[in-house]
mmCIF file of C-alpha atoms in Angstrom:
data_model
loop_
_atom_site.group_PDB
_atom_site.id
_atom_site.type_symbol
_atom_site.label_atom_id
_atom_site.label_comp_id
_atom_site.label_asym_id
_atom_site.label_seq_id
_atom_site.Cartn_x
_atom_site.Cartn_y
_atom_site.Cartn_z
ATOM 1 C CA UNK A 1 16.638 8.077 -31.594
ATOM 2 C CA UNK A 2 13.031 7.664 -30.689
ATOM 3 C CA UNK A 3 13.868 8.358 -27.077
ATOM 4 C CA UNK A 4 15.771 11.536 -27.957
ATOM 5 C CA UNK A 5 12.807 12.802 -29.922
ATOM 6 C CA UNK A 6 10.628 12.170 -26.852
ATOM 7 C CA UNK A 7 12.811 14.226 -24.499
ATOM 8 C CA UNK A 8 11.596 17.739 -25.409
ATOM 9 C CA UNK A 9 8.062 16.373 -25.248
ATOM 10 C CA UNK A 10 8.462 15.105 -21.672
ATOM 11 C CA UNK A 11 10.508 18.005 -20.325
ATOM 12 C CA UNK A 12 8.028 20.629 -21.449
ATOM 13 C CA UNK A 13 5.923 20.354 -18.290
ATOM 14 C CA UNK A 14 2.187 20.006 -17.797
ATOM 15 C CA UNK A 15 1.007 21.419 -21.116
ATOM 16 C CA UNK A 16 2.839 18.901 -23.326
ATOM 17 C CA UNK A 17 1.797 16.007 -21.065
ATOM 18 C CA UNK A 18 -1.790 17.097 -21.494
ATOM 19 C CA UNK A 19 -1.260 17.289 -25.268
ATOM 20 C CA UNK A 20 0.139 13.735 -25.310
ATOM 21 C CA UNK A 21 -2.719 12.469 -23.200
ATOM 22 C CA UNK A 22 -5.258 14.202 -25.403
ATOM 23 C CA UNK A 23 -3.810 12.413 -28.427
ATOM 24 C CA UNK A 24 -3.906 9.098 -26.526
ATOM 25 C CA UNK A 25 -7.505 9.949 -25.723
ATOM 26 C CA UNK A 26 -8.380 10.524 -29.359
ATOM 27 C CA UNK A 27 -6.614 7.344 -30.490
ATOM 28 C CA UNK A 28 -8.281 5.284 -27.752
ATOM 29 C CA UNK A 29 -11.720 6.569 -28.680
ATOM 30 C CA UNK A 30 -11.320 6.007 -32.405
ATOM 31 C CA UNK A 31 -9.800 2.527 -32.045
ATOM 32 C CA UNK A 32 -12.237 1.412 -29.376
ATOM 33 C CA UNK A 33 -15.270 2.509 -31.372
ATOM 34 C CA UNK A 34 -14.165 0.119 -34.122
ATOM 35 C CA UNK A 35 -13.488 -2.687 -31.625
ATOM 36 C CA UNK A 36 -16.870 -2.341 -29.959
ATOM 37 C CA UNK A 37 -18.772 -2.196 -33.240
ATOM 38 C CA UNK A 38 -16.950 -5.412 -34.282
ATOM 39 C CA UNK A 39 -17.852 -7.051 -30.964
ATOM 40 C CA UNK A 40 -21.539 -6.372 -31.590
ATOM 41 C CA UNK A 41 -21.539 -8.535 -34.749
ATOM 42 C CA UNK A 42 -21.462 -12.028 -33.109
ATOM 43 C CA UNK A 43 -24.162 -10.998 -30.637
ATOM 44 C CA UNK A 44 -26.427 -9.863 -33.462
ATOM 45 C CA UNK A 45 -25.743 -13.110 -35.331
ATOM 46 C CA UNK A 46 -26.624 -15.153 -32.233
ATOM 47 C CA UNK A 47 -29.753 -13.128 -31.593
ATOM 48 C CA UNK A 48 -31.175 -13.847 -35.033
ATOM 49 C CA UNK A 49 -30.093 -17.494 -35.165
ATOM 50 C CA UNK A 50 -32.609 -20.296 -35.466
ATOM 51 C CA UNK A 51 -31.322 -22.283 -32.467
ATOM 52 C CA UNK A 52 -33.543 -21.490 -29.486
ATOM 53 C CA UNK A 53 -31.041 -22.054 -26.649
ATOM 54 C CA UNK A 54 -28.513 -19.850 -28.432
ATOM 55 C CA UNK A 55 -31.157 -17.123 -28.526
ATOM 56 C CA UNK A 56 -31.718 -17.434 -24.749
ATOM 57 C CA UNK A 57 -27.972 -17.064 -24.091
ATOM 58 C CA UNK A 58 -27.836 -14.176 -26.550
ATOM 59 C CA UNK A 59 -30.488 -12.352 -24.508
ATOM 60 C CA UNK A 60 -28.158 -12.266 -21.448
ATOM 61 C CA UNK A 61 -25.184 -11.334 -23.544
ATOM 62 C CA UNK A 62 -27.162 -8.616 -25.255
ATOM 63 C CA UNK A 63 -28.081 -7.070 -21.919
ATOM 64 C CA UNK A 64 -24.465 -7.246 -20.672
ATOM 65 C CA UNK A 65 -23.150 -5.769 -23.890
ATOM 66 C CA UNK A 66 -25.725 -2.986 -23.800
ATOM 67 C CA UNK A 67 -24.774 -2.022 -20.240
ATOM 68 C CA UNK A 68 -21.075 -2.199 -21.085
ATOM 69 C CA UNK A 69 -21.501 -0.047 -24.153
ATOM 70 C CA UNK A 70 -23.623 2.400 -22.184
ATOM 71 C CA UNK A 71 -20.890 2.768 -19.525
ATOM 72 C CA UNK A 72 -18.332 3.183 -22.290
ATOM 73 C CA UNK A 73 -20.379 5.891 -24.003
ATOM 74 C CA UNK A 74 -20.832 7.702 -20.673
ATOM 75 C CA UNK A 75 -17.069 7.634 -20.145
ATOM 76 C CA UNK A 76 -16.200 8.748 -23.671
ATOM 77 C CA UNK A 77 -18.689 11.598 -23.678
ATOM 78 C CA UNK A 78 -17.304 12.858 -20.360
ATOM 79 C CA UNK A 79 -20.642 12.455 -18.555
ATOM 80 C CA UNK A 80 -19.231 9.894 -16.127
ATOM 81 C CA UNK A 81 -16.319 12.151 -15.193
ATOM 82 C CA UNK A 82 -18.677 15.077 -14.694
ATOM 83 C CA UNK A 83 -21.007 12.931 -12.572
ATOM 84 C CA UNK A 84 -18.258 11.586 -10.290
ATOM 85 C CA UNK A 85 -16.677 15.022 -10.169
ATOM 86 C CA UNK A 86 -19.999 16.396 -8.955
ATOM 87 C CA UNK A 87 -20.350 13.609 -6.367
ATOM 88 C CA UNK A 88 -16.865 14.211 -4.974
ATOM 89 C CA UNK A 89 -16.327 17.937 -5.252
ATOM 90 C CA UNK A 90 -19.875 19.278 -5.665
ATOM 91 C CA UNK A 91 -19.021 21.443 -8.642
ATOM 92 C CA UNK B 1 56.226 -8.546 21.028
ATOM 93 C CA UNK B 2 53.571 -11.060 21.931
ATOM 94 C CA UNK B 3 50.815 -11.372 19.321
ATOM 95 C CA UNK B 4 48.072 -12.025 21.896
ATOM 96 C CA UNK B 5 48.973 -8.819 23.735
ATOM 97 C CA UNK B 6 48.755 -6.947 20.426
ATOM 98 C CA UNK B 7 45.354 -8.494 19.697
ATOM 99 C CA UNK B 8 44.254 -7.583 23.192
ATOM 100 C CA UNK B 9 45.268 -3.975 22.609
ATOM 101 C CA UNK B 10 43.447 -3.904 19.262
ATOM 102 C CA UNK B 11 40.260 -5.250 20.876
ATOM 103 C CA UNK B 12 40.536 -2.706 23.678
ATOM 104 C CA UNK B 13 40.883 0.050 21.094
ATOM 105 C CA UNK B 14 37.854 -1.252 19.198
ATOM 106 C CA UNK B 15 35.802 -1.382 22.392
ATOM 107 C CA UNK B 16 36.807 2.180 23.180
ATOM 108 C CA UNK B 17 35.784 3.233 19.650
ATOM 109 C CA UNK B 18 32.428 1.423 20.006
ATOM 110 C CA UNK B 19 31.750 3.059 23.352
ATOM 111 C CA UNK B 20 32.540 6.426 21.802
ATOM 112 C CA UNK B 21 30.495 5.864 18.630
ATOM 113 C CA UNK B 22 27.396 4.050 19.933
ATOM 114 C CA UNK B 23 26.078 7.004 21.873
ATOM 115 C CA UNK B 24 26.063 9.494 18.930
ATOM 116 C CA UNK B 25 24.473 6.911 16.627
ATOM 117 C CA UNK B 26 21.840 6.152 19.231
ATOM 118 C CA UNK B 27 21.248 9.879 19.583
ATOM 119 C CA UNK B 28 20.603 10.020 15.823
ATOM 120 C CA UNK B 29 18.189 7.082 16.113
ATOM 121 C CA UNK B 30 16.222 8.725 18.881
ATOM 122 C CA UNK B 31 16.351 12.289 17.604
ATOM 123 C CA UNK B 32 15.524 11.654 13.930
ATOM 124 C CA UNK B 33 13.801 8.289 14.073
ATOM 125 C CA UNK B 34 11.790 7.983 17.280
ATOM 126 C CA UNK B 35 11.286 11.523 18.544
ATOM 127 C CA UNK B 36 7.589 12.385 17.843
ATOM 128 C CA UNK B 37 8.596 15.703 16.277
ATOM 129 C CA UNK B 38 10.334 13.846 13.438
ATOM 130 C CA UNK B 39 8.742 10.405 13.391
ATOM 131 C CA UNK B 40 5.177 11.744 13.159
ATOM 132 C CA UNK B 41 5.407 15.538 13.056
ATOM 133 C CA UNK B 42 7.316 15.478 9.785
ATOM 134 C CA UNK B 43 4.618 13.369 8.136
ATOM 135 C CA UNK B 44 1.736 15.369 9.565
ATOM 136 C CA UNK B 45 3.298 18.690 8.583
ATOM 137 C CA UNK B 46 5.896 18.225 5.808
ATOM 138 C CA UNK B 47 6.078 21.891 4.933
ATOM 139 C CA UNK B 48 5.020 24.292 2.215
ATOM 140 C CA UNK B 49 7.209 22.933 -0.617
ATOM 141 C CA UNK B 50 5.908 19.396 -0.120
ATOM 142 C CA UNK B 51 2.304 20.551 -0.207
ATOM 143 C CA UNK B 52 2.962 22.507 -3.380
ATOM 144 C CA UNK B 53 4.354 19.361 -5.023
ATOM 145 C CA UNK B 54 1.444 17.293 -3.723
ATOM 146 C CA UNK B 55 -1.088 19.781 -5.038
ATOM 147 C CA UNK B 56 0.503 19.988 -8.481
ATOM 148 C CA UNK B 57 0.590 16.182 -8.733
ATOM 149 C CA UNK B 58 -3.038 15.955 -7.632
ATOM 150 C CA UNK B 59 -4.059 18.596 -10.170
ATOM 151 C CA UNK B 60 -2.224 16.754 -12.934
ATOM 152 C CA UNK B 61 -3.774 13.426 -11.973
ATOM 153 C CA UNK B 62 -7.298 14.652 -11.416
ATOM 154 C CA UNK B 63 -7.487 16.992 -14.371
ATOM 155 C CA UNK B 64 -5.584 15.061 -17.035
ATOM 156 C CA UNK B 65 -4.683 11.462 -16.190
ATOM 157 C CA UNK B 66 -8.007 10.376 -14.685
ATOM 158 C CA UNK B 67 -10.213 11.382 -17.674
ATOM 159 C CA UNK B 68 -7.902 9.520 -20.070
ATOM 160 C CA UNK B 69 -7.569 6.387 -17.954
ATOM 161 C CA UNK B 70 -11.340 6.493 -17.344
ATOM 162 C CA UNK B 71 -11.871 6.137 -21.098
ATOM 163 C CA UNK B 72 -9.239 3.420 -21.474
ATOM 164 C CA UNK B 73 -10.515 1.343 -18.568
ATOM 165 C CA UNK B 74 -14.151 1.793 -19.540
ATOM 166 C CA UNK B 75 -13.090 0.252 -22.844
ATOM 167 C CA UNK B 76 -11.742 -2.729 -20.846
ATOM 168 C CA UNK B 77 -15.043 -2.957 -18.990
ATOM 169 C CA UNK B 78 -17.024 -2.749 -22.222
ATOM 170 C CA UNK B 79 -14.985 -5.516 -23.864
ATOM 171 C CA UNK B 80 -15.312 -7.647 -20.754
ATOM 172 C CA UNK B 81 -19.085 -7.165 -20.884
ATOM 173 C CA UNK B 82 -19.074 -8.770 -24.334
ATOM 174 C CA UNK B 83 -16.999 -11.834 -23.528
ATOM 175 C CA UNK B 84 -17.562 -12.707 -19.853
ATOM 176 C CA UNK B 85 -20.219 -12.610 -17.159
ATOM 177 C CA UNK B 86 -20.579 -9.070 -15.973
ATOM 178 C CA UNK B 87 -22.126 -7.068 -13.137
ATOM 179 C CA UNK B 88 -22.972 -3.442 -13.810
ATOM 180 C CA UNK B 89 -23.067 -2.274 -10.170
ATOM 181 C CA UNK B 90 -19.622 -3.678 -9.546
ATOM 182 C CA UNK B 91 -18.320 -1.960 -12.683
ATOM 183 C CA UNK B 92 -19.761 1.405 -11.596
ATOM 184 C CA UNK B 93 -18.262 1.016 -8.109
ATOM 185 C CA UNK B 94 -14.907 0.198 -9.715
ATOM 186 C CA UNK B 95 -15.175 3.354 -11.799
ATOM 187 C CA UNK B 96 -15.969 5.409 -8.688
ATOM 188 C CA UNK B 97 -13.054 4.073 -6.575
ATOM 189 C CA UNK B 98 -10.257 6.275 -8.054
ATOM 190 C CA UNK B 99 -12.295 9.447 -7.496
ATOM 191 C CA UNK B 100 -13.012 8.462 -3.895
ATOM 192 C CA UNK B 101 -9.363 7.491 -3.368
ATOM 193 C CA UNK B 102 -8.047 10.839 -4.594
ATOM 194 C CA UNK B 103 -10.606 12.765 -2.575
ATOM 195 C CA UNK B 104 -10.278 10.926 0.722
ATOM 196 C CA UNK B 105 -7.060 8.853 0.851
ATOM 197 C CA UNK B 106 -4.861 11.722 2.039
ATOM 198 C CA UNK B 107 -7.252 12.770 4.791
ATOM 199 C CA UNK B 108 -7.840 9.207 5.997
ATOM 200 C CA UNK B 109 -4.115 8.542 6.118
ATOM 201 C CA UNK B 110 -3.486 11.756 8.041
ATOM 202 C CA UNK B 111 -6.181 10.850 10.586
ATOM 203 C CA UNK B 112 -4.730 7.337 11.018
ATOM 204 C CA UNK B 113 -1.270 8.867 11.477
ATOM 205 C CA UNK B 114 -2.665 11.243 14.116
ATOM 206 C CA UNK B 115 -4.178 8.321 16.047
ATOM 207 C CA UNK B 116 -0.850 6.446 15.947
ATOM 208 C CA UNK B 117 0.894 9.674 16.967
ATOM 209 C CA UNK B 118 -1.209 9.899 20.132
ATOM 210 C CA UNK B 119 -0.551 6.260 20.974
ATOM 211 C CA UNK B 120 3.158 6.729 20.358
ATOM 212 C CA UNK B 121 3.440 9.842 22.533
ATOM 213 C CA UNK B 122 1.737 7.946 25.355
ATOM 214 C CA UNK B 123 4.347 5.186 25.117
ATOM 215 C CA UNK B 124 7.183 7.700 24.548
ATOM 216 C CA UNK B 125 6.451 9.315 27.904
ATOM 217 C CA UNK B 126 5.973 5.976 29.670
ATOM 218 C CA UNK B 127 8.283 5.458 32.614
ATOM 219 C CA UNK B 128 10.120 8.730 32.216
ATOM 220 C CA UNK B 129 13.061 7.094 30.418
ATOM 221 C CA UNK B 130 15.769 9.372 29.080
ATOM 222 C CA UNK B 131 15.818 7.906 25.565
ATOM 223 C CA UNK B 132 18.539 10.176 24.239
ATOM 224 C CA UNK B 133 21.445 8.530 26.073
ATOM 225 C CA UNK B 134 22.210 4.894 25.331
ATOM 226 C CA UNK B 135 23.852 4.580 28.753
ATOM 227 C CA UNK B 136 20.572 5.374 30.487
ATOM 228 C CA UNK B 137 18.597 2.942 28.286
ATOM 229 C CA UNK B 138 21.050 0.033 28.373
ATOM 230 C CA UNK B 139 23.732 -1.281 30.700
ATOM 231 C CA UNK B 140 26.540 -1.458 28.145
ATOM 232 C CA UNK B 141 28.928 0.702 30.200
ATOM 233 C CA UNK B 142 28.508 -1.594 33.205
ATOM 234 C CA UNK B 143 28.975 -4.671 31.007
ATOM 235 C CA UNK B 144 32.037 -3.233 29.311
ATOM 236 C CA UNK B 145 33.761 -2.084 32.496
ATOM 237 C CA UNK B 146 33.012 -5.209 34.527
ATOM 238 C CA UNK B 147 36.376 -6.896 33.907
ATOM 239 C CA UNK B 148 35.920 -9.822 36.266
ATOM 240 C CA UNK B 149 32.849 -11.381 34.631
ATOM 241 C CA UNK B 150 33.609 -10.780 30.965
ATOM 242 C CA UNK B 151 36.690 -10.926 28.807
ATOM 243 C CA UNK B 152 37.488 -8.129 26.410
ATOM 244 C CA UNK B 153 36.701 -10.373 23.402
ATOM 245 C CA UNK B 154 33.205 -11.006 24.751
ATOM 246 C CA UNK B 155 32.695 -7.273 25.279
ATOM 247 C CA UNK B 156 33.874 -6.671 21.724
ATOM 248 C CA UNK B 157 31.352 -9.165 20.273
ATOM 249 C CA UNK B 158 28.595 -7.779 22.497
ATOM 250 C CA UNK B 159 29.218 -4.208 21.389
ATOM 251 C CA UNK B 160 29.494 -5.295 17.729
ATOM 252 C CA UNK B 161 25.999 -6.787 17.992
ATOM 253 C CA UNK B 162 24.774 -3.534 19.510
ATOM 254 C CA UNK B 163 26.406 -1.586 16.704
ATOM 255 C CA UNK B 164 24.704 -3.698 14.032
ATOM 256 C CA UNK B 165 21.327 -3.511 15.811
ATOM 257 C CA UNK B 166 21.428 0.263 16.291
ATOM 258 C CA UNK B 167 22.659 1.109 12.791
ATOM 259 C CA UNK B 168 20.016 -1.092 11.180
ATOM 260 C CA UNK B 169 17.373 0.465 13.445
ATOM 261 C CA UNK B 170 18.527 3.912 12.302
ATOM 262 C CA UNK B 171 18.380 2.822 8.660
ATOM 263 C CA UNK B 172 14.909 1.352 9.132
ATOM 264 C CA UNK B 173 13.437 4.385 10.875
ATOM 265 C CA UNK B 174 14.848 6.859 8.360
ATOM 266 C CA UNK B 175 13.687 4.604 5.517
ATOM 267 C CA UNK B 176 10.244 4.638 7.111
ATOM 268 C CA UNK B 177 9.989 8.426 7.031
ATOM 269 C CA UNK B 178 11.236 8.642 3.462
ATOM 270 C CA UNK B 179 8.888 5.877 2.334
ATOM 271 C CA UNK B 180 5.860 7.499 3.971
ATOM 272 C CA UNK B 181 6.558 10.867 2.380
ATOM 273 C CA UNK B 182 7.031 9.114 -0.966
ATOM 274 C CA UNK B 183 3.875 7.007 -0.652
ATOM 275 C CA UNK B 184 1.762 10.109 0.024
ATOM 276 C CA UNK B 185 2.974 11.511 -3.306
ATOM 277 C CA UNK B 186 2.541 8.275 -5.255
ATOM 278 C CA UNK B 187 -0.936 7.381 -3.952
ATOM 279 C CA UNK B 188 -2.811 9.887 -6.222
ATOM 280 C CA UNK B 189 -0.944 8.505 -9.242
ATOM 281 C CA UNK B 190 -1.825 4.943 -8.295
ATOM 282 C CA UNK B 191 -5.451 5.940 -7.663
ATOM 283 C CA UNK B 192 -5.684 7.374 -11.177
ATOM 284 C CA UNK B 193 -5.331 3.884 -12.679
ATOM 285 C CA UNK B 194 -7.298 1.962 -10.019
ATOM 286 C CA UNK B 195 -10.241 1.199 -12.289
ATOM 287 C CA UNK B 196 -9.921 -2.603 -12.383
ATOM 288 C CA UNK B 197 -9.045 -5.218 -9.768
ATOM 289 C CA UNK B 198 -5.431 -5.691 -10.827
ATOM 290 C CA UNK B 199 -4.570 -2.016 -10.592
ATOM 291 C CA UNK B 200 -6.603 -1.584 -7.411
ATOM 292 C CA UNK B 201 -4.181 -4.047 -5.822
ATOM 293 C CA UNK B 202 -1.340 -1.568 -6.334
ATOM 294 C CA UNK B 203 -3.338 1.206 -4.680
ATOM 295 C CA UNK B 204 -4.347 -1.057 -1.805
ATOM 296 C CA UNK B 205 -0.749 -2.162 -1.384
ATOM 297 C CA UNK B 206 0.450 1.440 -1.167
ATOM 298 C CA UNK B 207 -2.277 2.336 1.344
ATOM 299 C CA UNK B 208 -1.644 -0.698 3.556
ATOM 300 C CA UNK B 209 2.106 -0.138 3.407
ATOM 301 C CA UNK B 210 1.578 3.449 4.516
ATOM 302 C CA UNK B 211 -0.556 2.361 7.475
ATOM 303 C CA UNK B 212 1.983 -0.296 8.436
ATOM 304 C CA UNK B 213 4.839 2.185 8.300
ATOM 305 C CA UNK B 214 2.848 4.713 10.318
ATOM 306 C CA UNK B 215 2.255 2.003 12.933
ATOM 307 C CA UNK B 216 5.898 0.869 12.990
ATOM 308 C CA UNK B 217 7.336 3.134 15.767
ATOM 309 C CA UNK B 218 4.762 1.824 18.248
ATOM 310 C CA UNK B 219 6.008 -1.799 18.359
ATOM 311 C CA UNK B 220 9.578 -0.474 18.254
ATOM 312 C CA UNK B 221 9.087 1.756 21.290
ATOM 313 C CA UNK B 222 7.308 -1.121 23.092
ATOM 314 C CA UNK B 223 10.295 -3.318 22.329
ATOM 315 C CA UNK B 224 12.726 -0.682 23.609
ATOM 316 C CA UNK B 225 10.660 -0.196 26.800
ATOM 317 C CA UNK B 226 10.955 -3.952 27.324
ATOM 318 C CA UNK B 227 14.710 -3.690 26.745
ATOM 319 C CA UNK B 228 14.847 -1.004 29.415
ATOM 320 C CA UNK B 229 12.766 -3.073 31.841
ATOM 321 C CA UNK B 230 15.034 -6.123 31.429
ATOM 322 C CA UNK B 231 18.231 -4.078 31.703
ATOM 323 C CA UNK B 232 19.491 -6.334 34.504
ATOM 324 C CA UNK B 233 19.874 -9.133 31.920
ATOM 325 C CA UNK B 234 22.391 -7.827 29.342
ATOM 326 C CA UNK B 235 21.958 -10.716 26.908
ATOM 327 C CA UNK B 236 18.152 -10.536 26.843
ATOM 328 C CA UNK B 237 18.452 -6.788 26.457
ATOM 329 C CA UNK B 238 20.675 -7.298 23.422
ATOM 330 C CA UNK B 239 17.967 -9.657 22.135
ATOM 331 C CA UNK B 240 15.371 -6.887 22.344
ATOM 332 C CA UNK B 241 17.718 -4.498 20.559
ATOM 333 C CA UNK B 242 18.315 -7.018 17.781
ATOM 334 C CA UNK B 243 14.560 -7.608 17.535
ATOM 335 C CA UNK B 244 13.750 -3.916 16.986
ATOM 336 C CA UNK B 245 14.940 -3.696 13.326
ATOM 337 C CA UNK B 246 13.400 -7.121 12.594
ATOM 338 C CA UNK B 247 9.868 -6.115 13.685
ATOM 339 C CA UNK B 248 8.513 -5.450 10.139
ATOM 340 C CA UNK B 249 9.444 -8.938 8.996
ATOM 341 C CA UNK B 250 8.051 -10.330 12.254
ATOM 342 C CA UNK B 251 4.645 -8.647 12.064
ATOM 343 C CA UNK B 252 3.827 -7.350 8.610
ATOM 344 C CA UNK B 253 5.009 -9.855 6.005
ATOM 345 C CA UNK B 254 2.700 -12.625 7.187
ATOM 346 C CA UNK B 255 -0.315 -10.302 7.145
ATOM 347 C CA UNK B 256 0.639 -9.101 3.685
ATOM 348 C CA UNK B 257 0.755 -12.613 2.253
ATOM 349 C CA UNK B 258 -2.705 -13.258 3.629
ATOM 350 C CA UNK B 259 -4.478 -10.086 2.616
ATOM 351 C CA UNK B 260 -3.136 -9.358 -0.858
ATOM 352 C CA UNK B 261 -4.468 -12.509 -2.425
ATOM 353 C CA UNK B 262 -7.971 -11.205 -1.773
ATOM 354 C CA UNK B 263 -9.979 -8.831 -3.857
ATOM 355 C CA UNK B 264 -9.851 -5.200 -2.710
ATOM 356 C CA UNK B 265 -13.557 -5.028 -1.990
ATOM 357 C CA UNK B 266 -13.190 -7.861 0.539
ATOM 358 C CA UNK B 267 -10.251 -6.258 2.303
ATOM 359 C CA UNK B 268 -11.750 -5.971 5.844
ATOM 360 C CA UNK B 269 -12.612 -9.665 5.930
ATOM 361 C CA UNK B 270 -9.121 -10.462 4.753
ATOM 362 C CA UNK B 271 -7.532 -8.344 7.455
ATOM 363 C CA UNK B 272 -9.706 -9.950 10.144
ATOM 364 C CA UNK B 273 -8.884 -13.359 8.704
ATOM 365 C CA UNK B 274 -5.220 -12.450 8.860
ATOM 366 C CA UNK B 275 -5.537 -11.537 12.506
ATOM 367 C CA UNK B 276 -7.593 -14.518 13.609
ATOM 368 C CA UNK B 277 -5.867 -17.293 11.769
ATOM 369 C CA UNK B 278 -5.825 -20.013 9.209
ATOM 370 C CA UNK B 279 -9.333 -21.481 9.228
ATOM 371 C CA UNK B 280 -11.008 -18.251 8.202
ATOM 372 C CA UNK B 281 -8.617 -17.863 5.283
ATOM 373 C CA UNK B 282 -9.800 -21.186 3.932
ATOM 374 C CA UNK B 283 -13.412 -20.079 4.364
ATOM 375 C CA UNK B 284 -12.707 -16.903 2.409
ATOM 376 C CA UNK B 285 -10.864 -18.814 -0.273
ATOM 377 C CA UNK B 286 -13.833 -21.190 -0.577
ATOM 378 C CA UNK B 287 -16.376 -18.348 -0.751
ATOM 379 C CA UNK B 288 -14.587 -16.947 -3.792
ATOM 380 C CA UNK B 289 -15.814 -19.863 -5.882
ATOM 381 C CA UNK B 290 -19.377 -19.484 -4.675
ATOM 382 C CA UNK B 291 -20.214 -16.616 -7.032
ATOM 383 C CA UNK B 292 -23.176 -17.248 -9.313
ATOM 384 C CA UNK B 293 -22.435 -17.403 -13.007
ATOM 385 C CA UNK B 294 -25.635 -15.965 -14.465
ATOM 386 C CA UNK B 295 -24.980 -17.006 -18.052
ATOM 387 C CA UNK B 296 -24.790 -20.601 -16.846
ATOM 388 C CA UNK B 297 -28.072 -20.198 -14.967
ATOM 389 C CA UNK B 298 -29.811 -18.779 -18.021
ATOM 390 C CA UNK B 299 -28.507 -21.508 -20.303
ATOM 391 C CA UNK B 300 -29.821 -24.131 -17.850
ATOM 392 C CA UNK B 301 -33.127 -22.257 -17.818
ATOM 393 C CA UNK B 302 -33.190 -22.365 -21.611
ATOM 394 C CA UNK B 303 -32.541 -26.099 -21.649
ATOM 395 C CA UNK B 304 -35.361 -26.594 -19.126
ATOM 396 C CA UNK B 305 -37.832 -24.570 -21.184
ATOM 397 C CA UNK B 306 -36.903 -26.424 -24.334
ATOM 398 C CA UNK B 307 -37.533 -29.668 -22.497
ATOM 399 C CA UNK B 308 -41.015 -28.464 -21.481
ATOM 400 C CA UNK B 309 -42.021 -27.251 -24.923
ATOM 401 C CA UNK B 310 -40.612 -30.200 -26.814
#
């Protein structure tokens, strides 16, 4: 039944595919924002902990997480696509 | 009626059928499989309808699929940056690879095919052989009509081997053309997901398979030239004909096992290692473990500093 309900969606051509992908896009962004904000919690806990070696490790992890989040934000905002698009096509 | 005489007549009939059927099948092999107009010309210029399909697929991939998979895979990269050691330059290069692949893969593959085309035409014209007739390439008519040296059963087995060799060569060459045309279409789709190492392996596999298939007629025509040179030895000549459809398993599978274990970014080293031999593979395998784990270095640094202060 689920498959039958998908058939008109898939046979509609490019426009419905783009609609599906836009929804996937929206879902991915909203879910991933929650995931990433949850992932920041342990790093913050480590950073403010009293153990000194844990704080040193947390410094590396903080930098990695910041770069990762930055790349993610670039991708979500469409800046990365625009940048690579400019590098490849020049427009 | 004597049964052996009946069997003899049946074998004679089969030999006559083989002699009648081998030449048209061989003509198909040469005309559709080896002839440069089809073996390379079809791939270099597949026609208007093919280009329209290719362009619509590229538009779909570049305009719709890539932005979505960019977001999904950047989420992977972000999560990986939280849990594992992480290099930003490598991540940015990984994000750039699909764009570069879509922009340049088609052109690079066409240029490689053109180079192989030139090589193939050089070998195709070598020696002025009339490839279209199997009786000018091989000596099967002499072998079949030479009644004193060979029995009719031996001729029957000989021609059966030829039949199997030529039909599988036809199947292989036609499969090659179909697979190349298909791979050109599928490569943009595979590039659209090539944001991490695992999915880059699929793209690399498609690209390498395309190059291998574009190269394939060259060893086959070399093999057939050898078969023509050794036409005085009918058994060795049959050996060359049986080798021709087995060339992919002879040359490519070993290289594939070597190179696909490696990471895509190290592909040239892997290919060279595959060509040169076993020792270099071990060197490459050892160098994989030599990567520096920076979190480990920093934790050691922290322990050292704590030792100094305390």
